Each structure stands twice: as C-alpha cells, then as structure tokens.
Amino acid sequence: MNWRFDVAVQTPAHSALGDVLSYASPQPVAPGTLVRVPLGRREVLGVVWSVQPSSPDEDVAGLTALKPVAGALDALAPLSESWRDLVAFAARYYQRSLGEIALAALPPQLRELSAVQLARRLKRQAAPGTAATEAPRGGPPPSAEQAQALARFEAEAGPFLLFGSTGSGKTEVYLQAVAALLEREPGAQALVMVPEINLTPQLEARFKDRFGTAAVVSLHSGMTNPQRLASWLAAHGGAARIVLGTRMAVFASLPSLRLIVVDEEHDPSYKQQEGARYSARDLAVWRGRREGAKVLLGSATPSLESWHQSRPAEGKDAGGRYLRLEMPTRIGTAALPAVRLVDMGRQPPRTVLSAALLEAIGQRVARGEQSMIFLNRRGYAPVLACGDCDWKSECPHCSAYRVFHKIDRTLRCHHCGFTERVPRACPACGNPDIAPVGRGTERLEEHLGELFADVQRPDGSPVRIARIDADSTRRQGALESQLAAVHAGEVDVLVGTQMIAKGHDFRRITLVAAANPDGALFSSDFRAPERLFSLLMQSAGRAGRDAAYLSAQGSTAEMWIQTHHPQHALFEALRRHDYPAFARRELQERAAAGMPPFAFQALLRADARTQEAAQAFLNAASAAAQGLEGADLVTRYPAVPHAIQRVANVERAQLLLESASRAALQRLLAAWQPVLHGLRREPEGKGVIRWLVDVDPHSI
Ligand code: ADP
Ligand code: ZN
Ligand code: ZN
C-alpha cells in the first residue's frame, strides 16, 4: 500500500506551483506532521495537509511519478486542525499561498534540524505540566472598574474591547483574566500580544513576576533562532502557559489556547507591511472564534474598526459584534494630564519651542522631574539645500529627499538607504553655503542643549538631555540601556520619535510635548488623523503616571502641543481626553465618504521599471476584472502613483478596490488571482517587477 501526501511547502512567490505539492510515502502520518520533502534540487520543510491511500490505478500512473517524502519529524506532535484552519484562512483571506503562511509561522530553525536532532531537542525541553507547579502570586485588589470589567469578561463570550484610559490598569486586567483562567483550568494556555518588541521586556517581567518564570515564554523577531525554537516548542508541547509576543505570535501553535489578549489593539504594527500583509489583530479574533478562546482587545484609543464593531445597540441598529468594557479612570488619584495648546501662529517667526514651553520644562528640570519631547522625524534635518541655486538633497534613486545626519555628516535616504558624505559645497553650483532646512530629533536635541545650557538640576549639576530614536538605538541592547537610564532618573529631558510615546511606564515624567504634530492633520491618508490622535493620547499617557510621585512633588502632569491649528476638532477632543467624541466625528466622516469601517478595501500594487508600465499592468488588471464573480459589487479606481512614487529606482503604482460587501470583495480577489498571474506573462505585464494584493490596507 502506498500513500499520497499533500504537503504545504514554501514555493517561490508567484510560481505556477499550486498551494500544496503531492508526494508519495510507504507509511501514513497524521495531517499536521512536519516532513522533509524534495523540491527542485533542495530538500525543504513542509506541513502535511492531507493524507490519502492511493487508488490502484494511481499506483501505476500517478504515484510512481511522485517523489517520495524524505522523512517525517514525527517526534513532534502534529500541528492541530485548528492551527491548519487558521493558516488556510489567512492564506485565502490575504491572497497568499498556504505554504508561505504555514512555513513563515514556524520557527526558522526547524528547517535545519534533522529528525534525530529534533528528537534530542525535545528531550531537553521541559516535560508538559512541570511549569504549572509554581502557584501564581496574587495581584493588587482590583479597582471597582477593573472588577466590573473582569466580571463581564467572565460572564460573556466576547470578543471584548477593553476601552481603558492609559494607566487605568488594563495590563492588570489581562493578568487577572489569565490568573482566573489558569485557576479554573491549570493546563490552559493564553496568548498575549503587544505591538512592539521593545514593549515585551516590561510586560514579560510583569507576567513572570505573577506566574513564575517557567510559565511564560516570548515570541518575537528580536530573539535568536534557538530562543525562538525553544519558545515555540514550549508553546506547541503545552509546557508554556502564557505566550507573549508580537504579531507573528498569532500563528503560534497552542494546543490548549483559551484566551487571546491583543494589547494596544489599534497599533499599526499589528499589520504586516511586507510579504503576506496580514492583520494579527483581525486573525486573533478569527482564531478565538475558531478555537473557542476568549478574545480581549485593549486600548485607550481603539481602532475605529473595533470601536464601531463594539458599538452598543441603538434604535434599529443591533449594535456591533464586540462587547465594550470601559475603564475611564486612572489608577490612584492621578488625573490625566492637562492638555495645553500653543498657537504657533502667534509665536515669533521660526520658533521651534515656544518660550512658555521652555519655561515649563526648565521649572521641571529644576525640581528634578523629567520631561519628554517628541518629534516624528529622525536625523538632523529632513533636507539640505543650497541658498544660491535650487539644489536640494534629493535621493538619486527615490522620489524623496535624503536626510541630513550631522553626527556622521551623512546624507541618508530613509527609503532606500543610499548614504553619502555631506558635500563640502553645492554639487550644482559650488556654493559652499549649503544649509539644513527643517528639523529632526538630532537637531532638536542640539537646540535644547543650547537653550538649557544654564539650567540646573536640584543638586546644581547641569541638565541632562538624551535622545531615543531609530538612530540612537541601532546597536543591540542600546534601547534597553537608554530606557533604563530614563527609568533611573539619569535623564531630565528626553527627545525622541514615536518610539518613546508608546507603552513605557515612566514614573517621573510629568511633562510631555509634541513639537510639531501638524503634518498629519491634512494628510491625503484618511487614517492619518486616527493615528495622530492615538499617538498624542498615548504620549499624554506617559505623563504623570505615578500619583504618589506627583503629589510628593507638588506637581501636575501636562501635555503640550505646538500647533498652527489650535481650533482643530482633533485637538479639541484631545484637550478633553475625549476619544469617543473624536471617534464619533471621524466615523461620521467615514460613513459619509463610504470608507472603512463602512466599506472594505484592497490595493493591487505593482512595481515596474517605469510608471507607465506599472499603471498599464494595473489598468489591464482592472479591465480583466470586469465580469468576474463579485465584480459588480466592487468599485475599481484607476491606477495612481504610490505616495512615494519611486524607491530604489523602482516605480510604484497602485489601484484601489472598494466594496460595501467584504464577501464580494473576497470573491473578486479569489477569482482575480489566476487572471493576475496570467496577465504577468502578457504584453501588459512587461516591465513589471512584482505585484501584490494588500487586503484591508493600512495606508493608501
Ligand atoms: P494600563 O495598562 O492601562 O496603562 P497598568 O495596568 O500598567 O495600566 O496600570 C497602571 C499602574 O497602576 C501600574 O503601575 C499598575 O501596577 C498599577 N495598578 C493597576 N491596577 C492596580 C490596582 N488594582 N491596584 C493598585 N495598583 C494598580
Ligand atoms: Zn547651489
Ligand atoms: Zn533613496
């Protein structure tokens, strides 16, 4: 008897090979087993998707033509049916191949280990159950709001949206929800997701402190391959009770998954921006339903999708599918910071930081408190320009300027990485007087140093200014040590990009300032206001987190915003910390314009040598969609250049699809896929380097 295996392997992108490849084996294995199979001249890892006994005539005609399976990693329990369903759903929904999603979801090191090596690894791994022996430590008694949220969480099925102010104790709710689960069901598993790697250490410490070191493992791309494998095996084998991770963790194999937490659910980093462009938050909700695990999304500024989805029933509207839990109050007596808007139109020309703001920061330095200023632009200046001619520091390979970095006197393109030494004189006219235009974090840091040269700390020592951004944290471990310095009070004024705005539980920061947030107010991207609002709320949440510290200092928490549009409704809502008001207004606009969450979108993007070639492909694709299933319910817009049209000498264009029906959009995308593959080989596909579909795109 011979067996036919259909195996998901990572086939080259856009190859004509199907989703699964067939192989022959003399013995059956369970679906979900990992196997090694030949592919071309290589031997690759694959996941067995289905197993059938071969029919007698196939034995002769078919199976003999099939290559044999090279070996099975059968020391490892097969991946469950629900895991395979998740992978299959993600592949279908995001228009990728099964093998790509399945293999990307596995730790890279599995690809290298032989069956024998893996068996040895597994023996070393802790046996299931041993981790649960440590009794969880109790947390603080929950506040009234926490208790109410937890009670509803226990009583209802969800999915839940925990809408809680920064510092209202959302993390504590996650901890207690996990504790209650493990008490009821000691073998259960919980998945807790955070948007960014740099937020994992603090959260990991809190979970390990509560549940013991052995019960908690992390999964994120900042780990080494052996670490990732160890965590993955602990999750897959059931030894880990709690898996903490970034978006990739949504695909972790968790045989006893009962609870999924998505912290800061609004965060854009839950959406993968390359390859398979999945939303880990949306997949978490799908996975929760499939596996009967409760899903808890948390945020102080939920995504408008989740906010809309959790609206209560009203009149004829039956309400959303999610259940909203609210925690408006900060823990302790700490009030949310007072928001102060500085009208930059009334400041002297070229003011960078207003006199009032400088005064406020100076006072805090003198009292030994910390302040934080953020500016969403790294480097010294975004452009270098000649005063005599019209030369500017354009990137020769992109439709963007190269950023001036003073530290190493380079011009760097933040899109393609092209870097050169700053020229001594204008490359166009020879004028030696070329000057930085605009301001990045590096320049702001320098500027503050000059302005505060005479300001002293309580002990008479000079002020200490630090900067945290992608440049300052390039080195392994740099971010950790810089954050530790802030926590230890070694920094008085911290300058940085949005990196410092998120999540960190700084205890001594009493003032936060946004130096220049106006850019996003009038962006062509319809999601820009939503992102700005949440970023500013998040930043405000960094100020005055410790009520006891504030009152001991006799200080108050403040959030300063420098803007040319102090009357803007967004700032008005922010001043009142009124996310619901912001969301109501924004949702009205979205509804009127027929945009998400009232419509569903997908982008077809094409990269080509010329803009014409990219657009020709897209427009031909659009024409070919005519008459396909679902097409009558989907609006197809004309192809347009991407916001940054050229990167690394590649021209980029995109085409938007929009529909009030998610199902119709999905049907069209599925029917379109083979058409797109075919088109690539037609004259219209000439010059196209690659194309991709982005479902539920984040920026347009
Ligand atoms: P969030 O995640 O909403 O920002 P956290 O859970 O981090 O809030 O809570 C903010 C602070 O309040 C933390 O220092 C936390 O330890 C503390 N805290 C949370 N819940 C309680 C509680 N019930 N009693 C006392 N302190 C609490
Ligand atoms: Zn010049
Ligand atoms: Zn470039």
XYZ file of C-alpha atoms and ligand atoms in Angstrom:
729
model
C 0.000 0.000 0.000
C 1.247 3.464 -0.857
C 0.127 6.848 0.445
C -0.246 10.181 -1.190
C 0.606 13.246 0.930
C -0.417 16.751 0.026
C 2.235 18.932 1.611
C 2.367 22.704 2.128
C 5.844 23.898 1.226
C 7.225 27.323 0.621
C 7.113 27.611 -3.140
C 8.761 30.605 -4.764
C 6.427 33.603 -4.764
C 4.228 33.838 -7.853
C 5.358 30.485 -9.193
C 2.855 28.437 -11.089
C 3.019 25.675 -8.476
C -0.151 25.127 -6.518
C -0.795 25.602 -2.842
C 0.232 22.085 -1.918
C 2.507 19.609 -3.645
C 1.946 15.865 -3.705
C 4.440 13.279 -2.540
C 4.392 9.534 -2.028
C 5.130 7.619 1.151
C 5.014 3.941 2.106
C 3.574 4.868 5.542
C 0.798 7.239 6.522
C 1.234 10.020 9.079
C -1.311 12.298 10.703
C -2.136 15.551 8.914
C -0.189 18.394 10.508
C 3.005 16.328 10.731
C 6.176 18.093 9.658
C 8.063 16.387 6.862
C 11.096 16.927 4.701
C 10.431 16.712 1.001
C 12.430 17.254 -2.166
C 11.681 20.485 -4.059
C 13.772 21.017 -7.127
C 17.299 20.174 -6.043
C 16.711 21.061 -2.425
C 15.105 19.283 0.457
C 12.671 21.523 2.290
C 10.431 21.504 5.339
C 6.727 21.062 4.745
C 3.497 20.531 6.642
C 1.368 17.539 5.694
C -2.046 18.929 4.792
C -3.830 15.720 3.869
C -3.076 12.023 3.525
C -4.890 9.588 1.220
C -4.345 5.945 0.348
C -3.518 5.799 -3.322
C -6.020 4.206 -5.663
C -4.808 1.128 -7.586
C -4.569 2.823 -10.996
C -2.876 5.842 -9.474
C -0.215 3.484 -8.136
C 0.842 2.863 -11.650
C 0.164 6.164 -13.353
C 0.398 8.761 -10.623
C 2.298 7.701 -7.570
C 5.306 6.361 -9.368
C 5.701 9.845 -10.814
C 5.509 11.395 -7.361
C 8.686 11.995 -5.466
C 8.899 10.224 -2.128
C 8.755 12.044 1.189
C 12.315 12.224 2.512
C 11.455 11.928 6.194
C 8.993 12.847 8.890
C 9.766 14.872 12.025
C 7.403 12.625 13.891
C 8.921 13.174 17.316
C 6.917 16.384 17.205
C 3.158 16.246 17.727
C 1.301 17.152 14.518
C 0.049 20.716 14.153
C -3.611 20.762 15.094
C -6.523 21.019 12.730
C -7.456 24.420 14.141
C -3.933 25.694 13.504
C -4.142 24.474 9.937
C -7.527 26.134 9.580
C -6.033 29.420 10.784
C -3.224 29.172 8.257
C -5.624 28.235 5.467
C -7.928 31.115 6.333
C -5.064 33.629 6.438
C -3.748 32.384 3.090
C -7.159 32.656 1.471
C -8.104 35.986 3.004
C -4.795 37.726 2.319
C -4.302 36.134 -1.097
C -1.088 34.237 -0.377
C -0.080 30.628 -0.731
C -0.735 28.160 2.041
C 2.903 27.151 2.181
C 4.144 30.693 2.541
C 1.945 31.361 5.570
C 2.484 27.932 7.114
C 6.265 27.992 6.827
C 6.586 31.618 7.952
C 4.605 30.646 11.054
C 7.194 28.049 12.075
C 10.480 28.892 13.812
C 13.245 29.157 11.201
C 15.475 26.685 12.983
C 13.013 23.850 12.411
C 14.070 23.942 8.781
C 17.608 22.991 9.670
C 17.120 20.248 12.240
C 17.071 16.588 11.294
C 14.549 14.252 12.880
C 17.259 12.964 15.226
C 18.417 16.434 16.263
C 14.844 17.481 16.864
C 14.112 14.427 18.998
C 17.165 15.277 21.087
C 15.987 18.876 21.428
C 12.570 17.738 22.585
C 14.050 15.521 25.266
C 15.883 18.504 26.700
C 12.728 20.634 26.673
C 10.759 20.601 29.952
C 8.031 17.990 30.146
C 4.490 19.389 29.845
C 2.888 20.402 33.101
C 6.053 20.981 35.110
C 5.813 24.720 34.527
C 2.445 24.989 36.175
C 3.661 23.888 39.591
C 4.572 27.416 40.667
C 1.485 28.989 42.226
C 0.646 32.391 40.774
C 1.271 35.361 43.019
C -1.721 37.492 43.789
C -2.052 40.937 42.270
C -3.440 44.045 43.914
C -7.156 44.031 44.714
C -8.889 45.203 41.550
C -10.389 48.670 41.385
C -14.151 48.931 41.012
C -13.805 49.467 37.260
C -11.396 46.557 36.900
C -13.682 44.310 38.928
C -16.630 45.186 36.738
C -14.681 44.637 33.533
C -13.428 41.275 34.801
C -16.890 40.187 35.887
C -18.363 40.891 32.455
C -15.382 39.246 30.826
C -16.036 36.089 32.836
C -19.775 36.149 32.231
C -19.925 36.794 28.491
C -18.465 35.220 25.386
C -16.947 38.264 23.695
C -14.956 39.242 21.705
C -14.270 42.128 24.077
C -12.907 45.590 23.555
C -11.399 46.901 26.781
C -11.559 50.656 26.359
C -9.431 51.949 29.221
C -7.509 55.175 29.716
C -3.738 54.982 29.815
C -2.880 53.960 33.358
C -6.394 52.674 34.103
C -4.953 49.246 34.806
C -5.612 47.364 31.560
C -2.494 45.254 31.977
C -3.653 44.314 35.435
C -6.948 43.164 33.904
C -5.025 40.960 31.456
C -3.038 39.483 34.343
C -6.145 38.746 36.374
C -8.027 37.312 33.423
C -5.118 34.922 32.834
C -4.929 34.100 36.549
C -8.640 33.265 36.674
C -8.294 31.070 33.605
C -5.328 29.129 34.992
C -7.020 28.664 38.317
C -10.026 27.142 36.596
C -8.030 25.186 34.089
C -4.372 24.707 35.073
C -3.425 23.255 31.679
C -4.876 26.109 29.635
C -2.804 28.483 27.521
C -3.054 32.218 26.951
C -1.622 34.272 24.119
C -0.818 37.904 24.931
C 0.187 40.134 22.055
C 1.895 43.505 22.143
C 2.644 45.702 19.144
C 6.378 46.165 19.549
C 9.384 44.179 20.603
C 10.607 46.948 22.861
C 7.424 46.665 24.914
C 7.912 42.968 25.581
C 10.586 43.123 28.343
C 8.464 45.207 30.703
C 5.383 43.077 30.117
C 7.376 39.874 30.323
C 8.697 40.955 33.709
C 5.169 41.595 34.974
C 3.872 38.248 33.755
C 6.872 36.302 35.053
C 6.594 38.021 38.380
C 2.969 36.949 38.612
C 3.056 33.474 37.096
C 6.644 32.335 37.514
C 9.492 32.272 35.029
C 8.834 28.837 33.582
C 5.195 29.523 32.702
C 5.922 32.436 30.370
C 7.686 32.417 27.004
C 8.158 35.160 24.430
C 7.938 35.014 20.673
C 9.197 37.889 18.579
C 11.666 38.631 15.839
C 14.231 40.133 18.201
C 15.060 36.660 19.522
C 17.808 34.388 18.256
C 16.739 31.354 16.264
C 17.492 28.902 19.096
C 15.476 31.073 21.524
C 12.574 31.201 19.140
C 12.637 27.461 18.655
C 12.698 26.864 22.408
C 9.698 29.177 22.944
C 7.808 27.678 20.052
C 8.389 24.128 21.293
C 7.296 25.100 24.802
C 4.077 26.505 23.356
C 3.469 23.628 20.958
C 4.245 20.981 23.561
C 1.917 22.664 26.059
C 4.587 23.401 28.692
C 4.185 27.184 28.364
C 1.059 28.598 29.969
C 1.491 32.083 28.567
C 2.985 33.152 25.256
C 3.883 36.834 24.949
C 4.667 38.079 21.524
C 4.398 40.481 18.649
C 2.168 39.962 15.610
C 3.939 36.790 14.472
C 2.808 35.105 17.702
C -0.749 34.962 16.398
C 0.381 31.867 14.462
C 1.979 30.134 17.461
C 0.894 26.545 17.880
C -1.055 26.467 21.150
C -2.891 23.188 21.691
C -4.803 24.436 24.765
C -5.448 28.034 23.764
C -8.290 29.565 25.804
C -7.540 33.280 25.897
C -6.067 35.810 23.479
C -5.179 39.334 24.575
C -4.300 41.975 21.994
C -2.854 44.959 23.846
C -2.880 48.364 22.101
C -5.090 46.760 19.501
C -5.162 49.951 17.406
C -1.430 49.848 16.786
C -0.463 49.818 13.099
C 2.342 47.338 13.722
C -0.201 44.535 14.040
C -0.478 44.789 10.288
C 2.414 43.144 8.500
C 3.723 45.503 5.844
C 5.547 43.095 3.585
C 5.019 39.649 2.130
C 1.750 38.307 3.499
C 0.134 41.512 4.689
C -1.982 40.076 7.469
C -3.517 41.852 10.427
C -2.601 39.929 13.562
C -5.438 41.605 15.448
C -8.047 40.507 12.944
C -6.589 36.999 12.802
C -6.655 36.869 16.608
C -10.399 37.496 16.554
C -10.888 34.838 13.881
C -8.691 32.374 15.738
C -10.510 32.988 19.007
C -13.809 32.118 17.412
C -12.436 29.040 15.669
C -10.815 27.664 18.811
C -13.379 28.792 21.361
C -10.811 31.055 23.037
C -11.941 34.360 24.520
C -10.505 37.414 22.826
C -9.738 40.599 24.712
C -8.652 43.634 22.691
C -7.389 46.555 24.749
C -6.703 50.202 24.023
C -7.126 53.769 25.245
C -7.664 54.803 21.619
C -9.206 51.823 19.831
C -9.052 51.468 16.078
C -12.186 52.930 14.539
C -12.918 49.433 13.239
C -13.002 47.924 16.720
C -14.785 50.949 18.155
C -17.501 50.692 15.539
C -17.665 46.933 15.954
C -18.264 47.367 19.708
C -20.998 49.989 19.445
C -23.979 49.297 21.669
C -27.368 48.575 20.120
C -29.332 51.709 19.385
C -32.733 52.060 17.709
C -32.789 49.864 14.626
C -29.068 49.194 14.826
C -28.490 45.883 16.614
C -25.014 47.043 17.638
C -21.622 45.511 16.905
C -20.302 42.004 17.452
C -17.844 43.004 20.181
C -18.640 43.790 23.763
C -17.220 47.059 25.057
C -15.752 47.187 28.573
C -14.921 50.643 29.856
C -12.335 51.835 32.388
C -12.222 55.620 32.182
C -10.357 56.308 35.412
C -6.640 56.172 36.064
C -5.444 54.038 38.967
C -4.680 56.009 42.121
C -5.635 59.636 42.292
C -3.671 60.596 39.187
C -5.752 62.680 36.816
C -4.991 62.600 33.116
C -2.573 65.376 32.178
C -3.854 68.849 31.397
C -3.514 69.458 27.665
C -2.078 72.838 26.680
C -2.230 74.003 23.114
C 0.365 76.517 21.949
C -0.715 78.561 18.945
C 2.439 78.612 16.856
C 0.901 81.260 14.595
C 1.352 83.721 17.451
C 4.969 82.896 18.134
C 7.886 84.854 16.682
C 8.826 83.524 13.218
C 10.895 80.343 13.161
C 10.106 79.454 16.752
C 10.983 75.838 17.425
C 9.933 75.562 21.056
C 7.759 78.322 22.444
C 9.014 80.406 25.348
C 6.193 79.173 27.595
C 7.059 75.541 26.930
C 10.755 76.135 27.567
C 9.891 77.859 30.797
C 7.696 74.940 31.893
C 10.392 72.377 31.081
C 13.041 74.472 32.846
C 10.962 74.536 36.008
C 10.566 70.805 35.947
C 14.279 70.256 35.495
C 14.901 72.493 38.489
C 12.510 70.338 40.547
C 14.168 67.124 39.437
C 11.244 65.978 37.265
C 11.539 64.595 33.766
C 10.107 65.927 30.515
C 9.697 64.307 27.143
C 9.514 65.997 23.746
C 8.652 64.093 20.680
C 9.061 64.869 17.050
C 8.289 62.343 14.387
C 11.335 62.879 12.281
C 14.744 61.468 12.953
C 18.062 62.839 11.770
C 19.271 66.419 11.971
C 17.297 67.987 9.160
C 14.984 66.434 6.564
C 16.582 68.389 3.715
C 19.855 70.088 2.936
C 19.521 72.968 0.455
C 21.681 75.458 -1.420
C 20.918 79.141 -0.831
C 22.112 80.207 -4.290
C 20.563 77.693 -6.661
C 17.681 75.256 -6.279
C 19.793 72.236 -5.337
C 18.279 70.062 -2.607
C 19.480 66.792 -1.125
C 17.285 64.609 -3.312
C 17.929 60.895 -3.421
C 19.052 59.973 -6.935
C 17.162 56.680 -6.635
C 13.902 57.748 -4.981
C 11.313 60.475 -5.187
C 12.329 61.690 -1.730
C 14.926 63.886 -0.040
C 17.884 62.456 1.761
C 18.005 63.334 5.430
C 20.995 65.177 6.882
C 22.581 63.325 9.815
C 25.030 65.651 11.498
C 26.591 63.057 13.816
C 28.440 61.353 10.981
C 27.923 64.154 8.440
C 25.996 61.998 6.016
C 23.019 62.359 3.733
C 20.891 59.261 4.130
C 17.863 58.153 2.212
C 15.338 56.710 4.652
C 13.650 54.799 1.839
C 16.466 53.011 0.010
C 19.315 53.533 2.461
C 21.559 55.320 -0.060
C 24.152 57.193 2.007
C 26.871 59.697 1.085
C 29.139 62.096 2.930
C 27.762 65.616 3.000
C 29.324 67.536 0.085
C 31.629 70.436 1.016
C 29.882 72.685 -1.434
C 26.730 72.662 -3.529
C 27.141 69.897 -6.125
C 25.255 72.037 -8.650
C 26.831 75.499 -8.344
C 29.782 75.165 -5.988
C 28.330 77.460 -3.334
C 29.951 76.404 -0.029
C 26.955 77.662 1.915
C 24.508 74.739 1.936
C 22.192 74.686 4.911
C 19.839 72.317 6.729
C 16.138 73.013 6.252
C 13.635 71.863 8.855
C 14.321 69.918 11.968
C 14.741 66.346 13.132
C 15.306 64.862 16.581
C 19.082 65.248 16.343
C 18.802 68.980 15.749
C 16.151 69.358 18.433
C 18.469 67.678 20.914
C 21.282 70.048 19.963
C 18.958 73.050 20.142
C 17.762 72.075 23.628
C 21.349 71.745 24.784
C 21.978 75.366 23.804
C 18.723 76.664 25.269
C 19.184 74.883 28.572
C 22.922 75.487 28.919
C 22.352 77.410 32.166
C 19.542 75.352 33.628
C 20.489 73.297 36.655
C 19.069 70.279 38.416
C 18.203 70.439 42.130
C 21.752 69.361 43.082
C 23.305 72.109 40.974
C 24.550 69.774 38.240
C 23.872 70.617 34.585
C 20.752 69.415 32.800
C 20.971 66.070 31.028
C 19.355 65.691 27.638
C 19.016 62.383 25.813
C 17.571 61.214 22.527
C 15.888 57.934 21.663
C 15.068 57.104 18.047
C 15.907 54.507 15.427
C 19.389 56.033 15.030
C 20.290 56.102 18.708
C 19.125 52.517 19.212
C 20.727 50.795 16.252
C 23.173 48.837 18.385
C 21.977 45.616 20.090
C 20.859 46.444 23.616
C 21.090 50.214 23.089
C 17.382 50.802 23.524
C 17.273 48.821 26.766
C 20.143 50.779 28.282
C 18.723 54.120 27.134
C 15.315 53.303 28.576
C 16.965 52.120 31.796
C 18.743 55.478 32.066
C 15.398 57.267 31.801
C 13.812 54.998 34.405
C 16.790 55.541 36.720
C 16.292 59.306 36.549
C 19.579 59.936 34.752
C 17.816 61.964 32.074
C 15.995 65.261 32.565
C 14.766 65.935 29.074
C 14.143 63.101 26.645
C 13.819 63.812 22.936
C 12.567 61.161 20.576
C 10.291 59.852 17.867
C 7.079 57.932 18.443
C 9.259 55.130 19.776
C 9.143 56.817 23.199
C 5.427 57.576 23.068
C 4.235 54.009 23.370
C 3.582 51.913 26.416
C 6.535 52.724 28.623
C 5.688 53.061 32.285
C 7.943 56.033 33.098
C 7.324 57.100 36.663
C 8.942 60.517 36.852
C 7.885 62.139 33.623
C 5.467 64.950 34.378
C 5.516 66.856 31.091
C 5.160 65.588 27.543
C 5.309 67.826 24.483
C 4.577 67.275 20.799
C 6.865 69.695 18.984
C 5.243 69.699 15.577
C 2.366 67.280 15.016
C 0.519 69.285 12.332
C 1.694 67.240 9.351
C -0.894 64.535 9.894
C -3.882 66.904 10.102
C -4.157 67.404 6.370
C -2.574 64.219 5.079
C -4.020 62.534 1.999
C -4.142 59.303 4.005
C -7.600 59.068 5.529
C -6.245 57.188 8.531
C -3.707 59.889 9.443
C -5.961 61.755 11.936
C -6.789 58.491 13.690
C -3.104 57.660 14.026
C -2.247 61.168 15.215
C -4.979 61.174 17.822
C -3.901 57.860 19.265
C -0.238 58.836 19.206
C -0.958 62.054 21.094
C -3.191 60.270 23.606
C -0.508 57.630 24.067
C 2.127 60.298 24.589
C -0.047 62.140 27.056
C -0.345 58.830 28.848
C 3.394 58.909 29.562
C 2.989 61.974 31.822
C 2.145 61.764 35.490
C 1.673 58.016 35.715
C 2.622 57.959 39.386
C 0.057 59.800 41.503
C 2.127 59.499 44.675
C 5.169 60.992 42.963
C 3.134 63.892 41.578
C 1.674 64.817 44.931
C 5.020 64.445 46.726
C 6.461 66.826 44.137
C 3.510 69.173 44.369
C 3.476 68.942 40.582
C 0.852 68.354 37.917
C 1.038 66.412 34.694
C 0.911 68.328 31.428
C 0.761 67.535 27.742
C 1.862 70.399 25.466
C 1.001 70.574 21.816
C 2.521 73.129 19.490
C 0.249 73.692 16.523
C -0.820 76.175 13.902
C -4.371 74.857 14.200
C -5.321 75.044 17.865
C -9.027 75.180 16.947
C -8.922 71.865 15.103
C -11.592 69.434 16.331
C -8.976 66.743 16.841
C -7.118 68.872 19.386
C -10.377 69.935 20.965
C -11.267 66.275 21.621
C -7.736 65.631 22.830
C -7.897 68.518 25.277
C -10.877 66.824 26.901
C -9.321 63.350 26.602
C -12.468 62.550 24.742
C -11.776 59.652 22.436
C -15.498 58.902 21.949
C -16.076 62.446 20.651
C -13.156 62.123 18.271
C -14.369 58.714 17.097
C -17.952 59.888 16.603
C -16.877 62.719 14.346
C -14.374 60.633 12.442
C -16.878 57.802 11.924
C -19.474 60.250 10.617
C -16.991 61.430 8.024
C -16.043 57.884 7.110
C -19.687 56.893 6.786
C -20.429 59.887 4.577
C -17.445 59.103 2.358
C -18.140 55.372 2.309
C -14.784 54.465 3.795
C -13.746 51.778 6.303
C -15.204 50.558 8.578
C -18.264 51.157 6.384
C -16.551 49.722 3.343
C -13.832 47.177 2.700
C -10.756 47.830 0.655
C -7.922 46.101 -1.107
C -4.999 47.511 -3.029
C -3.352 45.980 -6.036
C 0.178 47.291 -6.166
C 2.695 46.963 -8.952
C 6.380 47.808 -9.119
C 7.954 48.345 -12.500
C 10.879 49.991 -14.262
C 8.618 52.795 -15.456
C 5.489 54.373 -14.003
C 3.694 53.760 -17.312
C 4.425 50.038 -17.169
C 3.217 49.790 -13.575
C -0.011 51.630 -14.365
C -0.591 49.762 -17.611
C -0.464 46.467 -15.737
C -2.891 47.714 -13.099
C -5.350 49.143 -15.582
C -5.243 45.949 -17.656
C -5.868 44.001 -14.458
C -8.815 46.233 -13.689
C -10.268 45.690 -17.144
C -9.794 41.945 -16.780
C -11.738 42.003 -13.505
C -14.853 43.049 -15.395
C -17.417 40.286 -15.218
C -15.596 38.221 -12.616
C -17.521 36.956 -9.639
C -18.184 39.764 -7.159
C -17.027 42.473 -9.572
C -20.469 44.081 -9.838
C -20.343 44.941 -6.131
C -16.783 46.239 -6.097
C -15.662 49.713 -7.188
C -12.351 49.731 -9.028
C -10.500 53.031 -9.063
C -7.972 53.983 -11.742
C -4.293 53.246 -11.148
C -2.346 56.062 -9.482
C 1.295 56.516 -8.467
C 2.171 55.465 -4.922
C 2.635 58.343 -2.406
C 6.386 57.840 -2.709
C 6.409 57.093 -6.354
C 9.952 55.845 -6.844
C 12.090 53.904 -4.375
C 15.492 52.459 -5.250
C 14.853 53.187 -8.943
C 11.644 51.224 -8.959
C 8.418 52.950 -9.948
C 5.400 52.100 -7.820
C 1.711 52.377 -8.576
C -1.488 51.146 -7.001
C -5.118 50.566 -7.678
C -7.832 50.688 -5.051
C -10.763 48.295 -4.809
C -13.638 49.141 -2.519
C -16.884 47.439 -1.621
C -19.590 47.631 0.997
C -19.514 43.817 0.959
C -16.464 42.094 2.323
C -17.657 38.802 0.839
C -17.979 40.278 -2.656
C -14.507 41.770 -2.406
C -13.130 38.415 -1.290
C -14.868 36.602 -4.147
C -13.456 39.021 -6.668
C -9.926 38.777 -5.257
C -10.050 34.990 -5.403
C -11.281 34.986 -8.995
C -8.766 37.665 -9.931
C -5.685 35.840 -8.649
C -5.241 33.477 -11.657
C -6.025 36.346 -14.024
C -3.230 38.414 -12.492
C -0.775 35.540 -12.779
C -1.703 35.158 -16.426
C -1.507 38.872 -17.152
C 2.026 38.996 -15.890
C 3.061 36.901 -18.883
C 1.111 39.053 -21.387
C 2.471 42.224 -23.036
C 0.738 44.257 -20.288
C 2.947 42.527 -17.743
C 6.116 43.568 -19.471
C 8.433 45.576 -17.266
C 6.510 44.643 -14.125
C 8.948 43.567 -11.435
C 6.382 42.396 -8.925
C 2.792 42.866 -7.909
C 0.886 42.180 -4.753
C -2.530 42.431 -3.222
C -2.928 44.191 0.126
C -6.239 43.321 1.769
C -7.537 45.827 4.338
C -4.571 48.114 3.614
C -3.498 50.499 6.333
C -2.323 53.391 4.269
C -3.472 54.366 0.849
P -2.509 50.384 31.603
O -2.086 49.054 31.048
O -3.972 50.647 31.447
O -1.676 51.546 31.144
P -1.429 49.315 34.054
O -2.077 48.005 34.179
O 0.001 49.354 33.625
O -2.299 50.315 33.175
O -1.590 50.058 35.456
C -1.015 51.324 35.717
C -0.326 51.284 37.083
O -1.294 51.043 38.100
C 0.702 50.178 37.174
O 1.789 50.645 37.907
C -0.039 49.079 37.921
O 0.841 48.276 38.674
C -0.962 49.865 38.825
N -2.212 49.154 39.107
C -3.032 48.572 38.198
N -4.114 48.050 38.800
C -3.991 48.302 40.117
C -4.795 48.029 41.268
N -5.956 47.390 41.163
N -4.334 48.451 42.461
C -3.173 49.102 42.566
N -2.375 49.394 41.539
C -2.765 49.013 40.324
Zn 23.779 75.583 -5.498
Zn 16.632 56.560 -1.869
